[in-house]
mmCIF file of C-alpha atoms in Angstrom:
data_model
loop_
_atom_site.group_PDB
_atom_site.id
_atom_site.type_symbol
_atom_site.label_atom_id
_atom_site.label_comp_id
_atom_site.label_asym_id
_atom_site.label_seq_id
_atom_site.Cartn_x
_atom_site.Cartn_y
_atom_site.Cartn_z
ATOM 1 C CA UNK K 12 28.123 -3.540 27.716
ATOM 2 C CA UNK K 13 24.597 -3.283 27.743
ATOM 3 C CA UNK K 14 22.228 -0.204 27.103
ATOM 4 C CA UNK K 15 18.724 0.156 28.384
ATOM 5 C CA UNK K 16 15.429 1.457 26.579
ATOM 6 C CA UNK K 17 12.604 1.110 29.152
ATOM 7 C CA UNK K 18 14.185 -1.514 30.914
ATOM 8 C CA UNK K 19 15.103 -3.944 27.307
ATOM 9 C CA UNK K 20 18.885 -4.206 27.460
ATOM 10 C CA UNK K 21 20.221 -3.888 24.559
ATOM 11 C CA UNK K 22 23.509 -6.091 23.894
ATOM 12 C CA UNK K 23 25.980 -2.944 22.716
ATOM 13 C CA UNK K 24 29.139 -4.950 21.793
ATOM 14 C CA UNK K 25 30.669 -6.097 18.460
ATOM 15 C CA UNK K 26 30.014 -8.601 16.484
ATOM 16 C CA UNK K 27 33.109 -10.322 17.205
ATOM 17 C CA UNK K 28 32.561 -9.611 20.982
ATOM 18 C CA UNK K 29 28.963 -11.381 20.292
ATOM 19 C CA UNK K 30 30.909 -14.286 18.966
ATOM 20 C CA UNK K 31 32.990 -14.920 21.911
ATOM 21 C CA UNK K 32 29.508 -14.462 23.987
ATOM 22 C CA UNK K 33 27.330 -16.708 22.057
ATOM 23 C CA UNK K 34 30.437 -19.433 22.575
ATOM 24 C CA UNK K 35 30.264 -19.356 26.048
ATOM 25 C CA UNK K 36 26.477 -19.518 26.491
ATOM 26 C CA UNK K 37 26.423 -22.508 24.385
ATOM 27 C CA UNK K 38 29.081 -24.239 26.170
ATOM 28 C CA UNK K 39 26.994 -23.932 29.214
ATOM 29 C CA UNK K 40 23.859 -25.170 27.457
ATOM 30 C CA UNK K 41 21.657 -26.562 24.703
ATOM 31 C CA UNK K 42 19.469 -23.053 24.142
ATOM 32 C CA UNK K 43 19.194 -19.125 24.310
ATOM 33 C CA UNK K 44 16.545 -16.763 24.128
ATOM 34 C CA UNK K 45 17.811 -14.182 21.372
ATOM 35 C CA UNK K 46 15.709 -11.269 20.218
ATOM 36 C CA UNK K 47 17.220 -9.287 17.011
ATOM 37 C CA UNK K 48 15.735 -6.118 17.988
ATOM 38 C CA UNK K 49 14.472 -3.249 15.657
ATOM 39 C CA UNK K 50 12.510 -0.012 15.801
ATOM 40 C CA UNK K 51 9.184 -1.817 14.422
ATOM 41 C CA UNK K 52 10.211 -3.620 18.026
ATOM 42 C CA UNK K 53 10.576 -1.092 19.888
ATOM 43 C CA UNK K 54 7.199 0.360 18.948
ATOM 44 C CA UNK K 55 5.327 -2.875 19.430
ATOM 45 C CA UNK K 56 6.957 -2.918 23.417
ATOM 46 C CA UNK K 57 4.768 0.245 23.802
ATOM 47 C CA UNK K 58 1.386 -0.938 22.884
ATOM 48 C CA UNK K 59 1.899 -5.173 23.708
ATOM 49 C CA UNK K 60 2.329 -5.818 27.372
ATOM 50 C CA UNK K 61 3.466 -9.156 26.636
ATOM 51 C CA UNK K 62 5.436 -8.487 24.098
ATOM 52 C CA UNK K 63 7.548 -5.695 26.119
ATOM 53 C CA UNK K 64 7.708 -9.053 28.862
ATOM 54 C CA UNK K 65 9.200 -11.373 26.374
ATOM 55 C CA UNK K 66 12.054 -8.314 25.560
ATOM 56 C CA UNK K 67 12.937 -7.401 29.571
ATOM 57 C CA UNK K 68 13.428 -10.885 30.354
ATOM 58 C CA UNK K 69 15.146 -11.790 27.255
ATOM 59 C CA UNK K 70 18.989 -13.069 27.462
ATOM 60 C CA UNK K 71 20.125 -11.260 24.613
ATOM 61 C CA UNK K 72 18.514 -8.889 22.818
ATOM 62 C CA UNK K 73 20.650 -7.603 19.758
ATOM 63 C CA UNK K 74 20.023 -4.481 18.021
ATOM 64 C CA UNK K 75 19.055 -4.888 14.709
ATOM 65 C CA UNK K 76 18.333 -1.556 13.163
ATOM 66 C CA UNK K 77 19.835 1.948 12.461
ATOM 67 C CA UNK K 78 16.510 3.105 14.678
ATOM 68 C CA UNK K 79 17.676 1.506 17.518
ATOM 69 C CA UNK K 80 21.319 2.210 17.205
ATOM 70 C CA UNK K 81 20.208 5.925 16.297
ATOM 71 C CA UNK K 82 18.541 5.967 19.823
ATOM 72 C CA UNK K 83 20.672 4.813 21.383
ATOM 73 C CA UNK K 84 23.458 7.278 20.153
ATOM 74 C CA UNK K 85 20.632 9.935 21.625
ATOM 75 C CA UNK K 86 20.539 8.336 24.749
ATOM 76 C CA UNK K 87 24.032 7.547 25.791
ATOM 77 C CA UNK K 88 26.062 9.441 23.614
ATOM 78 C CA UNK K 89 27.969 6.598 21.798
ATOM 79 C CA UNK K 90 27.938 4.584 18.361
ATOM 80 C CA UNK K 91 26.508 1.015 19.300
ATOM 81 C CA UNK K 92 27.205 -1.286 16.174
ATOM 82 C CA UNK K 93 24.228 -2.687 14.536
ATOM 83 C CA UNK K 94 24.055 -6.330 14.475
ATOM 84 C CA UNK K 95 22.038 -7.584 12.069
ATOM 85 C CA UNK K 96 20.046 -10.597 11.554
ATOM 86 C CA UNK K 97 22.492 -11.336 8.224
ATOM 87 C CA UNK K 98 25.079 -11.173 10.602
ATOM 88 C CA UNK K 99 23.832 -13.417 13.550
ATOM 89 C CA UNK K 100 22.754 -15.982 10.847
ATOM 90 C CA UNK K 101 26.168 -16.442 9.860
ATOM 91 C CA UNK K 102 28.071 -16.325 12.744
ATOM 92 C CA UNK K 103 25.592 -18.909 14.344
ATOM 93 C CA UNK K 104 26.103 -21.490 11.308
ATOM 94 C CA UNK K 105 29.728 -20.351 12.002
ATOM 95 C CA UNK K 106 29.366 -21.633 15.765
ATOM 96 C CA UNK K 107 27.234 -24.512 14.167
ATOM 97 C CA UNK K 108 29.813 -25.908 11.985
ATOM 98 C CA UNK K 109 32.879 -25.488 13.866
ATOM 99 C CA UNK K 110 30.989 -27.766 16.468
ATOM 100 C CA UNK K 111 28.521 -29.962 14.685
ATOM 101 C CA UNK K 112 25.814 -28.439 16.013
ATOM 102 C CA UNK K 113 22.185 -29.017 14.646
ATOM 103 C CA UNK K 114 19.976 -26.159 13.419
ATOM 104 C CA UNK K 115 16.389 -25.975 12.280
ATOM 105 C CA UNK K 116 15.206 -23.314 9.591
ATOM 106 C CA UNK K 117 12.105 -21.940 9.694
ATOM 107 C CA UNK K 118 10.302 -19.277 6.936
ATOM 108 C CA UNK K 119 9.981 -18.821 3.319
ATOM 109 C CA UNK K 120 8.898 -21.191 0.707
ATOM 110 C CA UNK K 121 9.775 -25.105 0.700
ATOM 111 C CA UNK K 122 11.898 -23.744 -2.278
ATOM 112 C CA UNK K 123 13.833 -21.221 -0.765
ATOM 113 C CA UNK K 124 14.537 -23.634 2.235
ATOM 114 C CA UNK K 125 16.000 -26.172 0.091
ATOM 115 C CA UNK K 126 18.599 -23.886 -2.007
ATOM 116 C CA UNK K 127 19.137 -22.452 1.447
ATOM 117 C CA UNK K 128 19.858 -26.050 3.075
ATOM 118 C CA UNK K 129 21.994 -26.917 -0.393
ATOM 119 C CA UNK K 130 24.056 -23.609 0.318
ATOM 120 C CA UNK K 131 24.372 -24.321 4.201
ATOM 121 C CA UNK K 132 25.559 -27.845 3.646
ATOM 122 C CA UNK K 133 28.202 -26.515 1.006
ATOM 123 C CA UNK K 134 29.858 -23.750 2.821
ATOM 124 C CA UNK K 135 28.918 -25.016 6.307
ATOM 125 C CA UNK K 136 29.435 -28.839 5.730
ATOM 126 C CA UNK K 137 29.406 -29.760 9.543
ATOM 127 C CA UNK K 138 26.686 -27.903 10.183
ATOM 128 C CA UNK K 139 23.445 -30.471 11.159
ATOM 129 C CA UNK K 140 20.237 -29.171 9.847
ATOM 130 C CA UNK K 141 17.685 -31.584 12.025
ATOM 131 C CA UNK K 142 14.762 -29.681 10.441
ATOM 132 C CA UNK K 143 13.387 -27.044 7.722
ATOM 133 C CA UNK K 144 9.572 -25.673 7.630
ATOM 134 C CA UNK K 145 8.261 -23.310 5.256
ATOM 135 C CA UNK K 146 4.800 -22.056 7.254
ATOM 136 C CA UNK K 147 1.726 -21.064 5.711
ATOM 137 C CA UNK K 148 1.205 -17.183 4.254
ATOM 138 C CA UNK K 149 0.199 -15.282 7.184
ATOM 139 C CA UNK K 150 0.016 -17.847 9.409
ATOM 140 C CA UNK K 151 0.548 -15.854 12.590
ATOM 141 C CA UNK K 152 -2.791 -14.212 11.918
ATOM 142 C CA UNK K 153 -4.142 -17.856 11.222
ATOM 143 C CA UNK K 154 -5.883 -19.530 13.783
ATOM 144 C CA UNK K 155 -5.708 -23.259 12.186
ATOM 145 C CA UNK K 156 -2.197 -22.683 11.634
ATOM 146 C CA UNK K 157 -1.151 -21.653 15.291
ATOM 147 C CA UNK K 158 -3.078 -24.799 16.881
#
């Protein structure tokens, strides 16, 4: 089931539910738009147009946060588990691995990515990492960087 905030659905199952979900989408094709969805979110849908755009139309929008989840509770009246972005990470490499799937890993520090690949590979051995990349501090605010 799905629960609205100013027309952003917000995926209100269980992680285990998600799992089943995320299966099927990716047995009908190569890629999902998936937005792990916090207060800091929410906030930023009120004052960026675009932004707000990118969250309506949005296949699955997860809610990562005790904000949300606390608004939610307002709003309908029932405990929606939070899902969070520990959690998808997991279960995806989960989904990854049990069907040799290849991921790409993106933030951090060229350090961190590599004990984070060495990890992957060890507990998630068929897991295909087809890329890392460690961008520059900042670089969102960074013109060179997003060009």
């Amino acid at each position: 089931m799905n629960y609205s905030l100013d027309k952003i659905n917000i995926y209100g199952n269980t992680l285990a539910e998600l799992s089943y979900k995320l299966k099927e989408i990716l047995d009908e094709r190569d890629t999902l738009q998936l937005i792990t969805f916090n207060l800091d979110f929410y906030l930023n849908t009120k004052r960026n147009y675009e932004f707000k755009r990118v969250c309506e139309t949005s296949e699955l929008i997860l809610p990562d946060g005790s904000g949300i989840t606390f608004l939610l509770y307002f709003k309908y009246g029932k405990r929606i588990d939070r899902i969070t972005g520990h959690d998808l990470f997991f279960l995806l490499l989960t989904i990854a691995d049990k069907n040799k799937l290849k991921i790409a890993l993106v933030g951090s520090t060229e350090q961190v990515l590599s004990k984070a690949q060495d990890k992957i590979k060890q507990l998630f051995p068929n897991c295909i990492i087809s890329d890392a990349f460690a961008p520059n501090l900042f670089f969102e605010k960074n013109k060179e960087d997003n060009y």
